[in-house]
Amino acid sequence: MAVKAKITSIAIQPGPTCVFLGYKSSGITAKSLNHREIIKSYPEGKKDDWAGLYIAEDRATAEGYLPDSLPGNGTGDAYINLIYIEASTVKNFDGKGRKTQFVDITGSEIADPNVPQKEKARLVRKALSDIGVQIPESKPLIETLGLQGYLYRGPHTSTELEIIVPFNFINAKLAISLANLQSFKFKGHLPVGNPVLNPALGITNPDTPMNTRQALSLAP
């Protein structure tokens, strides 16, 4: 299946509310279980084509990210966070109103772990060029998409999607917030005990559709 790209615009209603975007596992989470918190900065790490904040569209995929957030000895706490776009700041995304612009990528090559990341980036650049979005080879792919006002959405596996939020959206736009969904403990890379749901959410099943529920209030 050839790699294809299209632009999807998601309109967001004005107001101080937030719009659910996805789940992210991490070694960090909201300090209070009762509030969501604006992400004011995020460690960028190395600058490469695929650098960004990785978000899963479903909780099971986010759980698969958990080992990546642990220290080298595999012992510590990890979290699945609910990730939100703050509607009150979405106008900062592209200057064209309260819409979030996604670059949607399809193609089995992107989900194939045997295809090198550099080749995946080349295929995505070609697909973007076909729809008029130019990303120079000399510029990091995700970062440059962010500078042009786009978030990336594409295959994580053959059955799962992931979103990559460019770091400049977080560190400059201040349009992303998180709230704790579940807490996990690991010892020697193995899970210990049962994950704990955030009681403030008022749910008993972690797979309850959170985009249909009232969000926790922003931290004061």
mmCIF file with all atom_site columns, C-alpha atoms in Angstrom:
data_model
loop_
_atom_site.group_PDB
_atom_site.id
_atom_site.type_symbol
_atom_site.label_atom_id
_atom_site.label_alt_id
_atom_site.label_comp_id
_atom_site.label_asym_id
_atom_site.label_entity_id
_atom_site.label_seq_id
_atom_site.pdbx_PDB_ins_code
_atom_site.Cartn_x
_atom_site.Cartn_y
_atom_site.Cartn_z
_atom_site.occupancy
_atom_site.B_iso_or_equiv
_atom_site.pdbx_formal_charge
_atom_site.auth_seq_id
_atom_site.auth_comp_id
_atom_site.auth_asym_id
_atom_site.auth_atom_id
_atom_site.pdbx_PDB_model_num
ATOM 1   C CA . MET A 1 1   ? 0.000   0.000  0.000  1.00 0.00 ? 1   MET A CA 1
ATOM 2   C CA . ALA A 1 2   ? 1.526   3.308  -1.089 1.00 0.00 ? 2   ALA A CA 1
ATOM 3   C CA . VAL A 1 3   ? 2.044   5.979  1.546  1.00 0.00 ? 3   VAL A CA 1
ATOM 4   C CA . LYS A 1 4   ? -0.589  8.705  1.228  1.00 0.00 ? 4   LYS A CA 1
ATOM 5   C CA . ALA A 1 5   ? -1.219  11.977 3.044  1.00 0.00 ? 5   ALA A CA 1
ATOM 6   C CA . LYS A 1 6   ? -4.239  14.203 3.575  1.00 0.00 ? 6   LYS A CA 1
ATOM 7   C CA . ILE A 1 7   ? -5.077  17.209 5.732  1.00 0.00 ? 7   ILE A CA 1
ATOM 8   C CA . THR A 1 8   ? -7.875  16.896 8.287  1.00 0.00 ? 8   THR A CA 1
ATOM 9   C CA . SER A 1 9   ? -9.227  19.953 10.126 1.00 0.00 ? 9   SER A CA 1
ATOM 10  C CA . ILE A 1 10  ? -11.049 19.450 13.409 1.00 0.00 ? 10  ILE A CA 1
ATOM 11  C CA . ALA A 1 11  ? -13.155 22.414 14.485 1.00 0.00 ? 11  ALA A CA 1
ATOM 12  C CA . ILE A 1 12  ? -13.189 23.236 18.185 1.00 0.00 ? 12  ILE A CA 1
ATOM 13  C CA . GLN A 1 13  ? -15.902 25.259 19.854 1.00 0.00 ? 13  GLN A CA 1
ATOM 14  C CA . PRO A 1 14  ? -14.831 28.545 21.490 1.00 0.00 ? 14  PRO A CA 1
ATOM 15  C CA . GLY A 1 15  ? -14.689 28.717 25.249 1.00 0.00 ? 15  GLY A CA 1
ATOM 16  C CA . PRO A 1 16  ? -12.582 27.586 28.195 1.00 0.00 ? 16  PRO A CA 1
ATOM 17  C CA . THR A 1 17  ? -13.384 23.903 27.642 1.00 0.00 ? 17  THR A CA 1
ATOM 18  C CA . CYS A 1 18  ? -10.957 21.319 26.343 1.00 0.00 ? 18  CYS A CA 1
ATOM 19  C CA . VAL A 1 19  ? -11.144 18.686 23.646 1.00 0.00 ? 19  VAL A CA 1
ATOM 20  C CA . PHE A 1 20  ? -9.861  15.177 24.276 1.00 0.00 ? 20  PHE A CA 1
ATOM 21  C CA . LEU A 1 21  ? -6.961  14.242 22.027 1.00 0.00 ? 21  LEU A CA 1
ATOM 22  C CA . GLY A 1 22  ? -5.605  10.924 23.277 1.00 0.00 ? 22  GLY A CA 1
ATOM 23  C CA . TYR A 1 23  ? -3.605  9.023  25.874 1.00 0.00 ? 23  TYR A CA 1
ATOM 24  C CA . LYS A 1 24  ? 0.089   9.231  26.687 1.00 0.00 ? 24  LYS A CA 1
ATOM 25  C CA . SER A 1 25  ? 2.123   7.023  28.996 1.00 0.00 ? 25  SER A CA 1
ATOM 26  C CA . SER A 1 26  ? 4.864   8.840  30.841 1.00 0.00 ? 26  SER A CA 1
ATOM 27  C CA . GLY A 1 27  ? 7.054   8.938  33.895 1.00 0.00 ? 27  GLY A CA 1
ATOM 28  C CA . ILE A 1 28  ? 5.406   12.267 34.756 1.00 0.00 ? 28  ILE A CA 1
ATOM 29  C CA . THR A 1 29  ? 1.777   13.084 35.462 1.00 0.00 ? 29  THR A CA 1
ATOM 30  C CA . ALA A 1 30  ? -0.417  15.821 36.908 1.00 0.00 ? 30  ALA A CA 1
ATOM 31  C CA . LYS A 1 31  ? 0.678   16.681 40.453 1.00 0.00 ? 31  LYS A CA 1
ATOM 32  C CA . SER A 1 32  ? -2.922  16.562 41.680 1.00 0.00 ? 32  SER A CA 1
ATOM 33  C CA . LEU A 1 33  ? -5.350  13.794 40.771 1.00 0.00 ? 33  LEU A CA 1
ATOM 34  C CA . ASN A 1 34  ? -8.179  16.330 40.944 1.00 0.00 ? 34  ASN A CA 1
ATOM 35  C CA . HIS A 1 35  ? -7.005  18.662 38.173 1.00 0.00 ? 35  HIS A CA 1
ATOM 36  C CA . ARG A 1 36  ? -5.538  18.647 34.713 1.00 0.00 ? 36  ARG A CA 1
ATOM 37  C CA . GLU A 1 37  ? -2.378  20.674 34.166 1.00 0.00 ? 37  GLU A CA 1
ATOM 38  C CA . ILE A 1 38  ? -1.066  22.704 31.244 1.00 0.00 ? 38  ILE A CA 1
ATOM 39  C CA . ILE A 1 39  ? 2.179   21.271 29.873 1.00 0.00 ? 39  ILE A CA 1
ATOM 40  C CA . LYS A 1 40  ? 4.342   24.389 29.846 1.00 0.00 ? 40  LYS A CA 1
ATOM 41  C CA . SER A 1 41  ? 7.450   22.658 28.576 1.00 0.00 ? 41  SER A CA 1
ATOM 42  C CA . TYR A 1 42  ? 8.575   19.207 27.568 1.00 0.00 ? 42  TYR A CA 1
ATOM 43  C CA . PRO A 1 43  ? 12.138  17.856 27.245 1.00 0.00 ? 43  PRO A CA 1
ATOM 44  C CA . GLU A 1 44  ? 12.880  17.812 23.543 1.00 0.00 ? 44  GLU A CA 1
ATOM 45  C CA . GLY A 1 45  ? 15.750  15.327 23.504 1.00 0.00 ? 45  GLY A CA 1
ATOM 46  C CA . LYS A 1 46  ? 17.584  14.745 20.242 1.00 0.00 ? 46  LYS A CA 1
ATOM 47  C CA . LYS A 1 47  ? 16.565  16.619 17.114 1.00 0.00 ? 47  LYS A CA 1
ATOM 48  C CA . ASP A 1 48  ? 15.587  14.135 14.443 1.00 0.00 ? 48  ASP A CA 1
ATOM 49  C CA . ASP A 1 49  ? 12.763  13.572 11.966 1.00 0.00 ? 49  ASP A CA 1
ATOM 50  C CA . TRP A 1 50  ? 10.527  11.795 14.473 1.00 0.00 ? 50  TRP A CA 1
ATOM 51  C CA . ALA A 1 51  ? 11.111  13.821 17.656 1.00 0.00 ? 51  ALA A CA 1
ATOM 52  C CA . GLY A 1 52  ? 7.887   14.886 19.375 1.00 0.00 ? 52  GLY A CA 1
ATOM 53  C CA . LEU A 1 53  ? 5.330   14.051 22.062 1.00 0.00 ? 53  LEU A CA 1
ATOM 54  C CA . TYR A 1 54  ? 3.876   10.647 21.184 1.00 0.00 ? 54  TYR A CA 1
ATOM 55  C CA . ILE A 1 55  ? 0.191   10.152 21.945 1.00 0.00 ? 55  ILE A CA 1
ATOM 56  C CA . ALA A 1 56  ? -1.905  7.027  21.515 1.00 0.00 ? 56  ALA A CA 1
ATOM 57  C CA . GLU A 1 57  ? -5.481  7.173  20.281 1.00 0.00 ? 57  GLU A CA 1
ATOM 58  C CA . ASP A 1 58  ? -6.485  4.323  22.596 1.00 0.00 ? 58  ASP A CA 1
ATOM 59  C CA . ARG A 1 59  ? -5.478  3.313  26.104 1.00 0.00 ? 59  ARG A CA 1
ATOM 60  C CA . ALA A 1 60  ? -4.100  -0.112 25.131 1.00 0.00 ? 60  ALA A CA 1
ATOM 61  C CA . THR A 1 61  ? -1.567  1.487  22.786 1.00 0.00 ? 61  THR A CA 1
ATOM 62  C CA . ALA A 1 62  ? -0.569  3.953  25.514 1.00 0.00 ? 62  ALA A CA 1
ATOM 63  C CA . GLU A 1 63  ? 0.034   1.039  27.882 1.00 0.00 ? 63  GLU A CA 1
ATOM 64  C CA . GLY A 1 64  ? 2.443   -0.384 25.321 1.00 0.00 ? 64  GLY A CA 1
ATOM 65  C CA . TYR A 1 65  ? 4.496   2.823  25.633 1.00 0.00 ? 65  TYR A CA 1
ATOM 66  C CA . LEU A 1 66  ? 4.915   2.409  29.413 1.00 0.00 ? 66  LEU A CA 1
ATOM 67  C CA . PRO A 1 67  ? 8.307   0.607  29.409 1.00 0.00 ? 67  PRO A CA 1
ATOM 68  C CA . ASP A 1 68  ? 9.806   3.507  27.438 1.00 0.00 ? 68  ASP A CA 1
ATOM 69  C CA . SER A 1 69  ? 9.126   5.884  30.332 1.00 0.00 ? 69  SER A CA 1
ATOM 70  C CA . LEU A 1 70  ? 10.985  3.823  32.965 1.00 0.00 ? 70  LEU A CA 1
ATOM 71  C CA . PRO A 1 71  ? 14.587  4.391  34.074 1.00 0.00 ? 71  PRO A CA 1
ATOM 72  C CA . GLY A 1 72  ? 17.286  2.030  32.850 1.00 0.00 ? 72  GLY A CA 1
ATOM 73  C CA . ASN A 1 73  ? 16.781  -0.477 35.665 1.00 0.00 ? 73  ASN A CA 1
ATOM 74  C CA . GLY A 1 74  ? 13.088  -0.816 34.780 1.00 0.00 ? 74  GLY A CA 1
ATOM 75  C CA . THR A 1 75  ? 11.948  0.032  38.309 1.00 0.00 ? 75  THR A CA 1
ATOM 76  C CA . GLY A 1 76  ? 9.639   2.922  39.104 1.00 0.00 ? 76  GLY A CA 1
ATOM 77  C CA . ASP A 1 77  ? 6.252   4.479  38.496 1.00 0.00 ? 77  ASP A CA 1
ATOM 78  C CA . ALA A 1 78  ? 4.678   5.062  35.108 1.00 0.00 ? 78  ALA A CA 1
ATOM 79  C CA . TYR A 1 79  ? 1.414   6.715  34.172 1.00 0.00 ? 79  TYR A CA 1
ATOM 80  C CA . ILE A 1 80  ? -1.161  6.851  31.443 1.00 0.00 ? 80  ILE A CA 1
ATOM 81  C CA . ASN A 1 81  ? -2.226  10.459 31.094 1.00 0.00 ? 81  ASN A CA 1
ATOM 82  C CA . LEU A 1 82  ? -5.255  11.870 29.354 1.00 0.00 ? 82  LEU A CA 1
ATOM 83  C CA . ILE A 1 83  ? -4.095  14.480 26.847 1.00 0.00 ? 83  ILE A CA 1
ATOM 84  C CA . TYR A 1 84  ? -6.266  17.457 25.920 1.00 0.00 ? 84  TYR A CA 1
ATOM 85  C CA . ILE A 1 85  ? -6.166  20.314 23.453 1.00 0.00 ? 85  ILE A CA 1
ATOM 86  C CA . GLU A 1 86  ? -7.162  23.468 25.301 1.00 0.00 ? 86  GLU A CA 1
ATOM 87  C CA . ALA A 1 87  ? -9.868  25.113 23.204 1.00 0.00 ? 87  ALA A CA 1
ATOM 88  C CA . SER A 1 88  ? -9.093  28.541 24.646 1.00 0.00 ? 88  SER A CA 1
ATOM 89  C CA . THR A 1 89  ? -5.640  28.411 23.040 1.00 0.00 ? 89  THR A CA 1
ATOM 90  C CA . VAL A 1 90  ? -6.300  26.533 19.814 1.00 0.00 ? 90  VAL A CA 1
ATOM 91  C CA . LYS A 1 91  ? -6.357  29.800 17.851 1.00 0.00 ? 91  LYS A CA 1
ATOM 92  C CA . ASN A 1 92  ? -2.605  29.863 18.445 1.00 0.00 ? 92  ASN A CA 1
ATOM 93  C CA . PHE A 1 93  ? -2.084  26.668 16.456 1.00 0.00 ? 93  PHE A CA 1
ATOM 94  C CA . ASP A 1 94  ? -2.275  28.185 12.975 1.00 0.00 ? 94  ASP A CA 1
ATOM 95  C CA . GLY A 1 95  ? -3.710  31.675 13.325 1.00 0.00 ? 95  GLY A CA 1
ATOM 96  C CA . LYS A 1 96  ? -6.744  30.703 11.274 1.00 0.00 ? 96  LYS A CA 1
ATOM 97  C CA . GLY A 1 97  ? -9.320  30.158 13.986 1.00 0.00 ? 97  GLY A CA 1
ATOM 98  C CA . ARG A 1 98  ? -10.168 27.397 16.387 1.00 0.00 ? 98  ARG A CA 1
ATOM 99  C CA . LYS A 1 99  ? -9.225  24.423 14.251 1.00 0.00 ? 99  LYS A CA 1
ATOM 100 C CA . THR A 1 100 ? -6.639  21.742 14.750 1.00 0.00 ? 100 THR A CA 1
ATOM 101 C CA . GLN A 1 101 ? -4.880  20.705 11.559 1.00 0.00 ? 101 GLN A CA 1
ATOM 102 C CA . PHE A 1 102 ? -3.790  17.065 11.301 1.00 0.00 ? 102 PHE A CA 1
ATOM 103 C CA . VAL A 1 103 ? -1.600  15.542 8.630  1.00 0.00 ? 103 VAL A CA 1
ATOM 104 C CA . ASP A 1 104 ? -3.100  12.055 8.287  1.00 0.00 ? 104 ASP A CA 1
ATOM 105 C CA . ILE A 1 105 ? -0.693  9.455  6.905  1.00 0.00 ? 105 ILE A CA 1
ATOM 106 C CA . THR A 1 106 ? -1.640  5.985  5.657  1.00 0.00 ? 106 THR A CA 1
ATOM 107 C CA . GLY A 1 107 ? 0.527   3.182  4.293  1.00 0.00 ? 107 GLY A CA 1
ATOM 108 C CA . SER A 1 108 ? 1.693   -0.202 5.542  1.00 0.00 ? 108 SER A CA 1
ATOM 109 C CA . GLU A 1 109 ? 5.353   0.823  5.230  1.00 0.00 ? 109 GLU A CA 1
ATOM 110 C CA . ILE A 1 110 ? 4.966   3.317  8.081  1.00 0.00 ? 110 ILE A CA 1
ATOM 111 C CA . ALA A 1 111 ? 3.700   0.585  10.429 1.00 0.00 ? 111 ALA A CA 1
ATOM 112 C CA . ASP A 1 112 ? 6.378   -1.921 9.371  1.00 0.00 ? 112 ASP A CA 1
ATOM 113 C CA . PRO A 1 113 ? 9.119   -2.193 12.043 1.00 0.00 ? 113 PRO A CA 1
ATOM 114 C CA . ASN A 1 114 ? 11.516  -3.528 9.404  1.00 0.00 ? 114 ASN A CA 1
ATOM 115 C CA . VAL A 1 115 ? 11.436  -0.286 7.401  1.00 0.00 ? 115 VAL A CA 1
ATOM 116 C CA . PRO A 1 116 ? 14.155  2.121  8.655  1.00 0.00 ? 116 PRO A CA 1
ATOM 117 C CA . GLN A 1 117 ? 12.963  5.373  10.209 1.00 0.00 ? 117 GLN A CA 1
ATOM 118 C CA . LYS A 1 118 ? 14.905  7.381  7.628  1.00 0.00 ? 118 LYS A CA 1
ATOM 119 C CA . GLU A 1 119 ? 13.055  5.617  4.811  1.00 0.00 ? 119 GLU A CA 1
ATOM 120 C CA . LYS A 1 120 ? 9.711   6.183  6.540  1.00 0.00 ? 120 LYS A CA 1
ATOM 121 C CA . ALA A 1 121 ? 10.517  9.893  6.756  1.00 0.00 ? 121 ALA A CA 1
ATOM 122 C CA . ARG A 1 122 ? 11.371  9.954  3.054  1.00 0.00 ? 122 ARG A CA 1
ATOM 123 C CA . LEU A 1 123 ? 8.061   8.275  2.171  1.00 0.00 ? 123 LEU A CA 1
ATOM 124 C CA . VAL A 1 124 ? 6.105   10.719 4.342  1.00 0.00 ? 124 VAL A CA 1
ATOM 125 C CA . ARG A 1 125 ? 7.884   13.709 2.765  1.00 0.00 ? 125 ARG A CA 1
ATOM 126 C CA . LYS A 1 126 ? 6.993   12.386 -0.694 1.00 0.00 ? 126 LYS A CA 1
ATOM 127 C CA . ALA A 1 127 ? 3.331   11.882 0.294  1.00 0.00 ? 127 ALA A CA 1
ATOM 128 C CA . LEU A 1 128 ? 3.205   15.395 1.768  1.00 0.00 ? 128 LEU A CA 1
ATOM 129 C CA . SER A 1 129 ? 4.775   16.870 -1.352 1.00 0.00 ? 129 SER A CA 1
ATOM 130 C CA . ASP A 1 130 ? 2.033   15.234 -3.424 1.00 0.00 ? 130 ASP A CA 1
ATOM 131 C CA . ILE A 1 131 ? -0.564  17.343 -1.554 1.00 0.00 ? 131 ILE A CA 1
ATOM 132 C CA . GLY A 1 132 ? 1.478   20.539 -1.579 1.00 0.00 ? 132 GLY A CA 1
ATOM 133 C CA . VAL A 1 133 ? 3.138   20.375 1.857  1.00 0.00 ? 133 VAL A CA 1
ATOM 134 C CA . GLN A 1 134 ? 6.891   20.779 1.394  1.00 0.00 ? 134 GLN A CA 1
ATOM 135 C CA . ILE A 1 135 ? 9.294   19.525 4.070  1.00 0.00 ? 135 ILE A CA 1
ATOM 136 C CA . PRO A 1 136 ? 12.966  19.975 3.068  1.00 0.00 ? 136 PRO A CA 1
ATOM 137 C CA . GLU A 1 137 ? 15.287  17.004 3.622  1.00 0.00 ? 137 GLU A CA 1
ATOM 138 C CA . SER A 1 138 ? 17.503  19.285 5.699  1.00 0.00 ? 138 SER A CA 1
ATOM 139 C CA . LYS A 1 139 ? 14.732  20.019 8.237  1.00 0.00 ? 139 LYS A CA 1
ATOM 140 C CA . PRO A 1 140 ? 13.358  17.649 10.941 1.00 0.00 ? 140 PRO A CA 1
ATOM 141 C CA . LEU A 1 141 ? 10.043  16.209 9.729  1.00 0.00 ? 141 LEU A CA 1
ATOM 142 C CA . ILE A 1 142 ? 7.764   16.564 12.771 1.00 0.00 ? 142 ILE A CA 1
ATOM 143 C CA . GLU A 1 143 ? 9.248   19.859 13.961 1.00 0.00 ? 143 GLU A CA 1
ATOM 144 C CA . THR A 1 144 ? 8.799   21.417 10.521 1.00 0.00 ? 144 THR A CA 1
ATOM 145 C CA . LEU A 1 145 ? 5.216   20.167 10.308 1.00 0.00 ? 145 LEU A CA 1
ATOM 146 C CA . GLY A 1 146 ? 4.613   21.923 13.621 1.00 0.00 ? 146 GLY A CA 1
ATOM 147 C CA . LEU A 1 147 ? 6.080   25.164 12.335 1.00 0.00 ? 147 LEU A CA 1
ATOM 148 C CA . GLN A 1 148 ? 3.614   24.948 9.448  1.00 0.00 ? 148 GLN A CA 1
ATOM 149 C CA . GLY A 1 149 ? 0.704   24.413 11.880 1.00 0.00 ? 149 GLY A CA 1
ATOM 150 C CA . TYR A 1 150 ? 0.182   20.639 11.693 1.00 0.00 ? 150 TYR A CA 1
ATOM 151 C CA . LEU A 1 151 ? 0.058   17.682 14.050 1.00 0.00 ? 151 LEU A CA 1
ATOM 152 C CA . TYR A 1 152 ? 1.046   14.260 12.680 1.00 0.00 ? 152 TYR A CA 1
ATOM 153 C CA . ARG A 1 153 ? -1.273  11.234 12.808 1.00 0.00 ? 153 ARG A CA 1
ATOM 154 C CA . GLY A 1 154 ? -0.282  7.898  11.313 1.00 0.00 ? 154 GLY A CA 1
ATOM 155 C CA . PRO A 1 155 ? 0.148   4.148  11.832 1.00 0.00 ? 155 PRO A CA 1
ATOM 156 C CA . HIS A 1 156 ? 1.852   2.874  14.978 1.00 0.00 ? 156 HIS A CA 1
ATOM 157 C CA . THR A 1 157 ? 1.156   -0.748 14.037 1.00 0.00 ? 157 THR A CA 1
ATOM 158 C CA . SER A 1 158 ? -1.045  -2.326 11.387 1.00 0.00 ? 158 SER A CA 1
ATOM 159 C CA . THR A 1 159 ? -4.068  -1.820 13.668 1.00 0.00 ? 159 THR A CA 1
ATOM 160 C CA . GLU A 1 160 ? -3.111  1.165  15.862 1.00 0.00 ? 160 GLU A CA 1
ATOM 161 C CA . LEU A 1 161 ? -2.724  4.883  15.217 1.00 0.00 ? 161 LEU A CA 1
ATOM 162 C CA . GLU A 1 162 ? -0.549  7.381  17.041 1.00 0.00 ? 162 GLU A CA 1
ATOM 163 C CA . ILE A 1 163 ? -0.353  11.162 17.102 1.00 0.00 ? 163 ILE A CA 1
ATOM 164 C CA . ILE A 1 164 ? 2.949   13.038 17.288 1.00 0.00 ? 164 ILE A CA 1
ATOM 165 C CA . VAL A 1 165 ? 2.670   16.560 18.698 1.00 0.00 ? 165 VAL A CA 1
ATOM 166 C CA . PRO A 1 166 ? 5.613   18.766 17.631 1.00 0.00 ? 166 PRO A CA 1
ATOM 167 C CA . PHE A 1 167 ? 7.543   20.078 20.622 1.00 0.00 ? 167 PHE A CA 1
ATOM 168 C CA . ASN A 1 168 ? 7.067   23.678 19.484 1.00 0.00 ? 168 ASN A CA 1
ATOM 169 C CA . PHE A 1 169 ? 3.304   23.226 19.970 1.00 0.00 ? 169 PHE A CA 1
ATOM 170 C CA . ILE A 1 170 ? 3.944   22.517 23.626 1.00 0.00 ? 170 ILE A CA 1
ATOM 171 C CA . ASN A 1 171 ? 6.859   24.794 24.412 1.00 0.00 ? 171 ASN A CA 1
ATOM 172 C CA . ALA A 1 172 ? 5.564   27.809 22.476 1.00 0.00 ? 172 ALA A CA 1
ATOM 173 C CA . LYS A 1 173 ? 1.805   27.424 21.992 1.00 0.00 ? 173 LYS A CA 1
ATOM 174 C CA . LEU A 1 174 ? 0.836   26.192 25.487 1.00 0.00 ? 174 LEU A CA 1
ATOM 175 C CA . ALA A 1 175 ? -2.179  24.384 24.071 1.00 0.00 ? 175 ALA A CA 1
ATOM 176 C CA . ILE A 1 176 ? -1.781  20.925 25.624 1.00 0.00 ? 176 ILE A CA 1
ATOM 177 C CA . SER A 1 177 ? -2.806  19.736 29.087 1.00 0.00 ? 177 SER A CA 1
ATOM 178 C CA . LEU A 1 178 ? -2.752  16.378 30.854 1.00 0.00 ? 178 LEU A CA 1
ATOM 179 C CA . ALA A 1 179 ? -4.664  14.594 33.597 1.00 0.00 ? 179 ALA A CA 1
ATOM 180 C CA . ASN A 1 180 ? -3.810  11.328 35.319 1.00 0.00 ? 180 ASN A CA 1
ATOM 181 C CA . LEU A 1 181 ? -5.816  8.291  34.176 1.00 0.00 ? 181 LEU A CA 1
ATOM 182 C CA . GLN A 1 182 ? -3.897  5.302  35.572 1.00 0.00 ? 182 GLN A CA 1
ATOM 183 C CA . SER A 1 183 ? -0.794  4.733  37.685 1.00 0.00 ? 183 SER A CA 1
ATOM 184 C CA . PHE A 1 184 ? 1.450   1.662  37.294 1.00 0.00 ? 184 PHE A CA 1
ATOM 185 C CA . LYS A 1 185 ? 4.384   0.252  39.280 1.00 0.00 ? 185 LYS A CA 1
ATOM 186 C CA . PHE A 1 186 ? 7.270   -1.683 37.739 1.00 0.00 ? 186 PHE A CA 1
ATOM 187 C CA . LYS A 1 187 ? 10.194  -3.610 39.206 1.00 0.00 ? 187 LYS A CA 1
ATOM 188 C CA . GLY A 1 188 ? 12.947  -4.928 36.974 1.00 0.00 ? 188 GLY A CA 1
ATOM 189 C CA . HIS A 1 189 ? 10.878  -4.089 33.879 1.00 0.00 ? 189 HIS A CA 1
ATOM 190 C CA . LEU A 1 190 ? 7.939   -6.182 35.148 1.00 0.00 ? 190 LEU A CA 1
ATOM 191 C CA . PRO A 1 191 ? 4.582   -4.776 36.348 1.00 0.00 ? 191 PRO A CA 1
ATOM 192 C CA . VAL A 1 192 ? 3.945   -5.040 40.085 1.00 0.00 ? 192 VAL A CA 1
ATOM 193 C CA . GLY A 1 193 ? 0.388   -5.222 41.429 1.00 0.00 ? 193 GLY A CA 1
ATOM 194 C CA . ASN A 1 194 ? -2.604  -3.769 39.626 1.00 0.00 ? 194 ASN A CA 1
ATOM 195 C CA . PRO A 1 195 ? -2.796  -0.372 37.912 1.00 0.00 ? 195 PRO A CA 1
ATOM 196 C CA . VAL A 1 196 ? -4.684  2.265  39.893 1.00 0.00 ? 196 VAL A CA 1
ATOM 197 C CA . LEU A 1 197 ? -7.405  4.364  38.245 1.00 0.00 ? 197 LEU A CA 1
ATOM 198 C CA . ASN A 1 198 ? -7.644  8.027  39.186 1.00 0.00 ? 198 ASN A CA 1
ATOM 199 C CA . PRO A 1 199 ? -10.731 8.116  41.462 1.00 0.00 ? 199 PRO A CA 1
ATOM 200 C CA . ALA A 1 200 ? -11.418 11.768 40.602 1.00 0.00 ? 200 ALA A CA 1
ATOM 201 C CA . LEU A 1 201 ? -12.542 10.684 37.114 1.00 0.00 ? 201 LEU A CA 1
ATOM 202 C CA . GLY A 1 202 ? -15.481 8.750  38.571 1.00 0.00 ? 202 GLY A CA 1
ATOM 203 C CA . ILE A 1 203 ? -14.994 5.710  36.339 1.00 0.00 ? 203 ILE A CA 1
ATOM 204 C CA . THR A 1 204 ? -14.418 2.016  37.033 1.00 0.00 ? 204 THR A CA 1
ATOM 205 C CA . ASN A 1 205 ? -13.298 0.971  33.545 1.00 0.00 ? 205 ASN A CA 1
ATOM 206 C CA . PRO A 1 206 ? -10.156 2.556  32.048 1.00 0.00 ? 206 PRO A CA 1
ATOM 207 C CA . ASP A 1 207 ? -11.572 2.110  28.546 1.00 0.00 ? 207 ASP A CA 1
ATOM 208 C CA . THR A 1 208 ? -14.585 4.335  29.229 1.00 0.00 ? 208 THR A CA 1
ATOM 209 C CA . PRO A 1 209 ? -14.691 6.845  26.317 1.00 0.00 ? 209 PRO A CA 1
ATOM 210 C CA . MET A 1 210 ? -13.218 9.933  27.951 1.00 0.00 ? 210 MET A CA 1
ATOM 211 C CA . ASN A 1 211 ? -13.969 12.270 25.047 1.00 0.00 ? 211 ASN A CA 1
ATOM 212 C CA . THR A 1 212 ? -17.652 12.151 26.014 1.00 0.00 ? 212 THR A CA 1
ATOM 213 C CA . ARG A 1 213 ? -17.061 13.107 29.658 1.00 0.00 ? 213 ARG A CA 1
ATOM 214 C CA . GLN A 1 214 ? -16.589 16.438 31.374 1.00 0.00 ? 214 GLN A CA 1
ATOM 215 C CA . ALA A 1 215 ? -12.881 17.059 31.858 1.00 0.00 ? 215 ALA A CA 1
ATOM 216 C CA . LEU A 1 216 ? -11.291 17.660 35.219 1.00 0.00 ? 216 LEU A CA 1
ATOM 217 C CA . SER A 1 217 ? -10.927 21.373 35.916 1.00 0.00 ? 217 SER A CA 1
ATOM 218 C CA . LEU A 1 218 ? -7.619  23.096 35.237 1.00 0.00 ? 218 LEU A CA 1
ATOM 219 C CA . ALA A 1 219 ? -5.222  23.312 38.160 1.00 0.00 ? 219 ALA A CA 1
ATOM 220 C CA . PRO A 1 220 ? -5.558  26.655 39.961 1.00 0.00 ? 220 PRO A CA 1
#
